[in-house]
Amino acid sequence: MANGKTEKDRRRRRRRRRIQAIVIYTAIAIGLAWFFESQATTTMIFVRHAERAGPSADDPGLTPAGQRRAAELARQLVDADVVAGVDAIYSTPFRRTRETAQPVADALDLPINIYDPADNEAVLQTILRNHKGKIILIVGHSNTVPTLMADLGASKKVPPIAEMEYDNIYIVSIPWFGKTKTIRLRFGEPYTGEPAEEEFEGVKMTE
């Protein structure tokens, strides 16, 4: 009888140890998943707005060519299987940037978050705080896109954006540990032209 109880006790202890091991393993797995999710690479996709109408308009929208480029941007992201992972979209308040972002926003059913192009620090802090470890599309202007990337520690080899240059996609990856990486891709019709300057809310900018 005593031997029977001893054997039952042993089996009970073995089952308890197995259950404890499973619980501990599950807790560790959940903890590691949470850690790597919270510390994952944040990816920002920067584009300049597509071709805009003439500067005579107060807030010009896109030309037909610009509308085609905006549609091509969404198509390129879909083909690269990126759109499914985009978590947020940011744009300056102007028609040309909002219209460039709209096809991607429509494809994802996401709102377009408006940011102030004169305050790089604010928008970058907002993105890094609210979308850490996510993929974010940021639509800006020819002189704001390079400065935003520079503030993130992106490559210093990125050349200035020319007046008629609308075909760049910059992908900046910010890992939780290690060096920020920059990839430059192109889409749609290639550009031609030289840099030009115009006034933007009292700030001289290439746009």
PDB file of N, CA and C in Angstrom, residues 143-189:
ATOM      1  N   ASN A 143      12.407  69.878 -49.591  1.00  0.00           N
ATOM      2  CA  ASN A 143      13.407  70.272 -48.603  1.00  0.00           C
ATOM      3  C   ASN A 143      13.085  69.765 -47.209  1.00  0.00           C
ATOM      4  N   THR A 144      11.884  69.268 -46.972  1.00  0.00           N
ATOM      5  CA  THR A 144      11.572  68.747 -45.643  1.00  0.00           C
ATOM      6  C   THR A 144      11.908  67.266 -45.515  1.00  0.00           C
ATOM      7  N   VAL A 145      11.776  66.517 -46.607  1.00  0.00           N
ATOM      8  CA  VAL A 145      12.102  65.086 -46.555  1.00  0.00           C
ATOM      9  C   VAL A 145      13.575  64.871 -46.186  1.00  0.00           C
ATOM     10  N   PRO A 146      14.540  65.543 -46.845  1.00  0.00           N
ATOM     11  CA  PRO A 146      15.941  65.331 -46.465  1.00  0.00           C
ATOM     12  C   PRO A 146      16.249  65.734 -45.026  1.00  0.00           C
ATOM     13  N   THR A 147      15.642  66.819 -44.544  1.00  0.00           N
ATOM     14  CA  THR A 147      15.938  67.244 -43.175  1.00  0.00           C
ATOM     15  C   THR A 147      15.329  66.295 -42.153  1.00  0.00           C
ATOM     16  N   LEU A 148      14.148  65.766 -42.437  1.00  0.00           N
ATOM     17  CA  LEU A 148      13.558  64.768 -41.542  1.00  0.00           C
ATOM     18  C   LEU A 148      14.462  63.544 -41.446  1.00  0.00           C
ATOM     19  N   MET A 149      14.954  63.082 -42.599  1.00  0.00           N
ATOM     20  CA  MET A 149      15.821  61.909 -42.592  1.00  0.00           C
ATOM     21  C   MET A 149      17.136  62.201 -41.873  1.00  0.00           C
ATOM     22  N   ALA A 150      17.670  63.399 -42.079  1.00  0.00           N
ATOM     23  CA  ALA A 150      18.916  63.767 -41.410  1.00  0.00           C
ATOM     24  C   ALA A 150      18.739  63.771 -39.897  1.00  0.00           C
ATOM     25  N   ASP A 151      17.599  64.253 -39.432  1.00  0.00           N
ATOM     26  CA  ASP A 151      17.326  64.288 -37.995  1.00  0.00           C
ATOM     27  C   ASP A 151      17.207  62.885 -37.404  1.00  0.00           C
ATOM     28  N   LEU A 152      16.917  61.900 -38.243  1.00  0.00           N
ATOM     29  CA  LEU A 152      16.836  60.510 -37.783  1.00  0.00           C
ATOM     30  C   LEU A 152      18.188  59.805 -37.822  1.00  0.00           C
ATOM     31  N   GLY A 153      19.195  60.495 -38.343  1.00  0.00           N
ATOM     32  CA  GLY A 153      20.503  59.872 -38.472  1.00  0.00           C
ATOM     33  C   GLY A 153      20.644  59.028 -39.716  1.00  0.00           C
ATOM     34  N   ALA A 154      19.845  59.339 -40.748  1.00  0.00           N
ATOM     35  CA  ALA A 154      19.916  58.588 -42.002  1.00  0.00           C
ATOM     36  C   ALA A 154      21.209  58.923 -42.744  1.00  0.00           C
ATOM     37  N   SER A 155      21.436  58.230 -43.843  1.00  0.00           N
ATOM     38  CA  SER A 155      22.659  58.409 -44.614  1.00  0.00           C
ATOM     39  C   SER A 155      22.854  59.866 -45.034  1.00  0.00           C
ATOM     40  N   LYS A 156      24.085  60.337 -44.925  1.00  0.00           N
ATOM     41  CA  LYS A 156      24.416  61.695 -45.346  1.00  0.00           C
ATOM     42  C   LYS A 156      24.684  61.774 -46.846  1.00  0.00           C
ATOM     43  N   LYS A 157      24.626  60.641 -47.521  1.00  0.00           N
ATOM     44  CA  LYS A 157      24.906  60.606 -48.954  1.00  0.00           C
ATOM     45  C   LYS A 157      23.664  60.869 -49.803  1.00  0.00           C
ATOM     46  N   VAL A 158      22.513  61.086 -49.165  1.00  0.00           N
ATOM     47  CA  VAL A 158      21.292  61.354 -49.926  1.00  0.00           C
ATOM     48  C   VAL A 158      21.418  62.725 -50.588  1.00  0.00           C
ATOM     49  N   PRO A 159      21.341  62.810 -51.916  1.00  0.00           N
ATOM     50  CA  PRO A 159      21.509  64.097 -52.602  1.00  0.00           C
ATOM     51  C   PRO A 159      20.274  64.974 -52.457  1.00  0.00           C
ATOM     52  N   PRO A 160      20.411  66.292 -52.681  1.00  0.00           N
ATOM     53  CA  PRO A 160      19.241  67.179 -52.663  1.00  0.00           C
ATOM     54  C   PRO A 160      18.212  66.749 -53.703  1.00  0.00           C
ATOM     55  N   ILE A 161      16.965  67.087 -53.465  1.00  0.00           N
ATOM     56  CA  ILE A 161      15.884  66.745 -54.386  1.00  0.00           C
ATOM     57  C   ILE A 161      15.670  67.914 -55.340  1.00  0.00           C
ATOM     58  N   ALA A 162      15.766  67.651 -56.634  1.00  0.00           N
ATOM     59  CA  ALA A 162      15.617  68.700 -57.643  1.00  0.00           C
ATOM     60  C   ALA A 162      14.156  69.086 -57.829  1.00  0.00           C
ATOM     61  N   GLU A 163      13.935  70.210 -58.514  1.00  0.00           N
ATOM     62  CA  GLU A 163      12.585  70.756 -58.672  1.00  0.00           C
ATOM     63  C   GLU A 163      11.630  69.750 -59.296  1.00  0.00           C
ATOM     64  N   MET A 164      12.059  69.066 -60.342  1.00  0.00           N
ATOM     65  CA  MET A 164      11.176  68.156 -61.065  1.00  0.00           C
ATOM     66  C   MET A 164      11.382  66.698 -60.660  1.00  0.00           C
ATOM     67  N   GLU A 165      11.993  66.484 -59.515  1.00  0.00           N
ATOM     68  CA  GLU A 165      12.308  65.124 -59.059  1.00  0.00           C
ATOM     69  C   GLU A 165      11.229  64.644 -58.091  1.00  0.00           C
ATOM     70  N   TYR A 166      10.382  63.760 -58.570  1.00  0.00           N
ATOM     71  CA  TYR A 166       9.250  63.277 -57.773  1.00  0.00           C
ATOM     72  C   TYR A 166       9.277  61.762 -57.582  1.00  0.00           C
ATOM     73  N   ASP A 167      10.326  61.107 -58.019  1.00  0.00           N
ATOM     74  CA  ASP A 167      10.276  59.646 -58.135  1.00  0.00           C
ATOM     75  C   ASP A 167      11.071  58.893 -57.077  1.00  0.00           C
ATOM     76  N   ASN A 168      11.405  59.542 -55.967  1.00  0.00           N
ATOM     77  CA  ASN A 168      12.187  58.884 -54.927  1.00  0.00           C
ATOM     78  C   ASN A 168      11.304  58.289 -53.830  1.00  0.00           C
ATOM     79  N   ILE A 169      11.674  57.104 -53.390  1.00  0.00           N
ATOM     80  CA  ILE A 169      11.137  56.527 -52.156  1.00  0.00           C
ATOM     81  C   ILE A 169      12.341  56.269 -51.253  1.00  0.00           C
ATOM     82  N   TYR A 170      12.333  56.866 -50.078  1.00  0.00           N
ATOM     83  CA  TYR A 170      13.408  56.652 -49.114  1.00  0.00           C
ATOM     84  C   TYR A 170      12.870  55.798 -47.968  1.00  0.00           C
ATOM     85  N   ILE A 171      13.541  54.707 -47.692  1.00  0.00           N
ATOM     86  CA  ILE A 171      13.144  53.829 -46.594  1.00  0.00           C
ATOM     87  C   ILE A 171      14.222  53.914 -45.516  1.00  0.00           C
ATOM     88  N   VAL A 172      13.842  54.440 -44.363  1.00  0.00           N
ATOM     89  CA  VAL A 172      14.769  54.603 -43.247  1.00  0.00           C
ATOM     90  C   VAL A 172      14.382  53.611 -42.154  1.00  0.00           C
ATOM     91  N   SER A 173      15.294  52.709 -41.833  1.00  0.00           N
ATOM     92  CA  SER A 173      15.050  51.688 -40.816  1.00  0.00           C
ATOM     93  C   SER A 173      15.814  52.055 -39.547  1.00  0.00           C
ATOM     94  N   ILE A 174      15.078  52.147 -38.444  1.00  0.00           N
ATOM     95  CA  ILE A 174      15.660  52.541 -37.165  1.00  0.00           C
ATOM     96  C   ILE A 174      15.560  51.346 -36.219  1.00  0.00           C
ATOM     97  N   PRO A 175      16.624  50.563 -36.076  1.00  0.00           N
ATOM     98  CA  PRO A 175      16.560  49.385 -35.206  1.00  0.00           C
ATOM     99  C   PRO A 175      16.616  49.778 -33.738  1.00  0.00           C
ATOM    100  N   TRP A 176      16.158  48.869 -32.875  1.00  0.00           N
ATOM    101  CA  TRP A 176      16.238  49.162 -31.443  1.00  0.00           C
ATOM    102  C   TRP A 176      17.683  49.152 -30.973  1.00  0.00           C
ATOM    103  N   PHE A 177      18.549  48.494 -31.743  1.00  0.00           N
ATOM    104  CA  PHE A 177      19.977  48.494 -31.431  1.00  0.00           C
ATOM    105  C   PHE A 177      20.742  48.473 -32.748  1.00  0.00           C
ATOM    106  N   GLY A 178      21.686  49.358 -32.891  1.00  0.00           N
ATOM    107  CA  GLY A 178      22.489  49.367 -34.104  1.00  0.00           C
ATOM    108  C   GLY A 178      22.301  50.637 -34.915  1.00  0.00           C
ATOM    109  N   LYS A 179      22.814  50.603 -36.128  1.00  0.00           N
ATOM    110  CA  LYS A 179      22.879  51.782 -36.983  1.00  0.00           C
ATOM    111  C   LYS A 179      21.618  51.941 -37.830  1.00  0.00           C
ATOM    112  N   THR A 180      21.169  53.190 -37.945  1.00  0.00           N
ATOM    113  CA  THR A 180      20.051  53.507 -38.834  1.00  0.00           C
ATOM    114  C   THR A 180      20.475  53.276 -40.285  1.00  0.00           C
ATOM    115  N   LYS A 181      19.605  52.646 -41.062  1.00  0.00           N
ATOM    116  CA  LYS A 181      19.922  52.322 -42.453  1.00  0.00           C
ATOM    117  C   LYS A 181      18.973  53.045 -43.403  1.00  0.00           C
ATOM    118  N   THR A 182      19.485  53.410 -44.568  1.00  0.00           N
ATOM    119  CA  THR A 182      18.702  54.152 -45.554  1.00  0.00           C
ATOM    120  C   THR A 182      18.757  53.443 -46.901  1.00  0.00           C
ATOM    121  N   ILE A 183      17.591  53.270 -47.510  1.00  0.00           N
ATOM    122  CA  ILE A 183      17.497  52.708 -48.859  1.00  0.00           C
ATOM    123  C   ILE A 183      16.763  53.712 -49.737  1.00  0.00           C
ATOM    124  N   ARG A 184      17.296  53.954 -50.928  1.00  0.00           N
ATOM    125  CA  ARG A 184      16.657  54.864 -51.877  1.00  0.00           C
ATOM    126  C   ARG A 184      16.185  54.066 -53.089  1.00  0.00           C
ATOM    127  N   LEU A 185      14.901  54.157 -53.389  1.00  0.00           N
ATOM    128  CA  LEU A 185      14.309  53.486 -54.541  1.00  0.00           C
ATOM    129  C   LEU A 185      13.654  54.523 -55.440  1.00  0.00           C
ATOM    130  N   ARG A 186      13.287  54.110 -56.656  1.00  0.00           N
ATOM    131  CA  ARG A 186      12.608  55.018 -57.581  1.00  0.00           C
ATOM    132  C   ARG A 186      11.340  54.371 -58.109  1.00  0.00           C
ATOM    133  N   PHE A 187      10.380  55.229 -58.474  1.00  0.00           N
ATOM    134  CA  PHE A 187       9.120  54.722 -59.022  1.00  0.00           C
ATOM    135  C   PHE A 187       8.576  55.717 -60.033  1.00  0.00           C
ATOM    136  N   GLY A 188       7.822  55.217 -61.006  1.00  0.00           N
ATOM    137  CA  GLY A 188       7.188  56.087 -61.989  1.00  0.00           C
ATOM    138  C   GLY A 188       8.178  56.710 -62.956  1.00  0.00           C
ATOM    139  N   GLU A 189       7.734  57.802 -63.591  1.00  0.00           N
ATOM    140  CA  GLU A 189       8.549  58.486 -64.594  1.00  0.00           C
ATOM    141  C   GLU A 189       9.766  59.139 -63.948  1.00  0.00           C
TER     142      GLU A 189
END
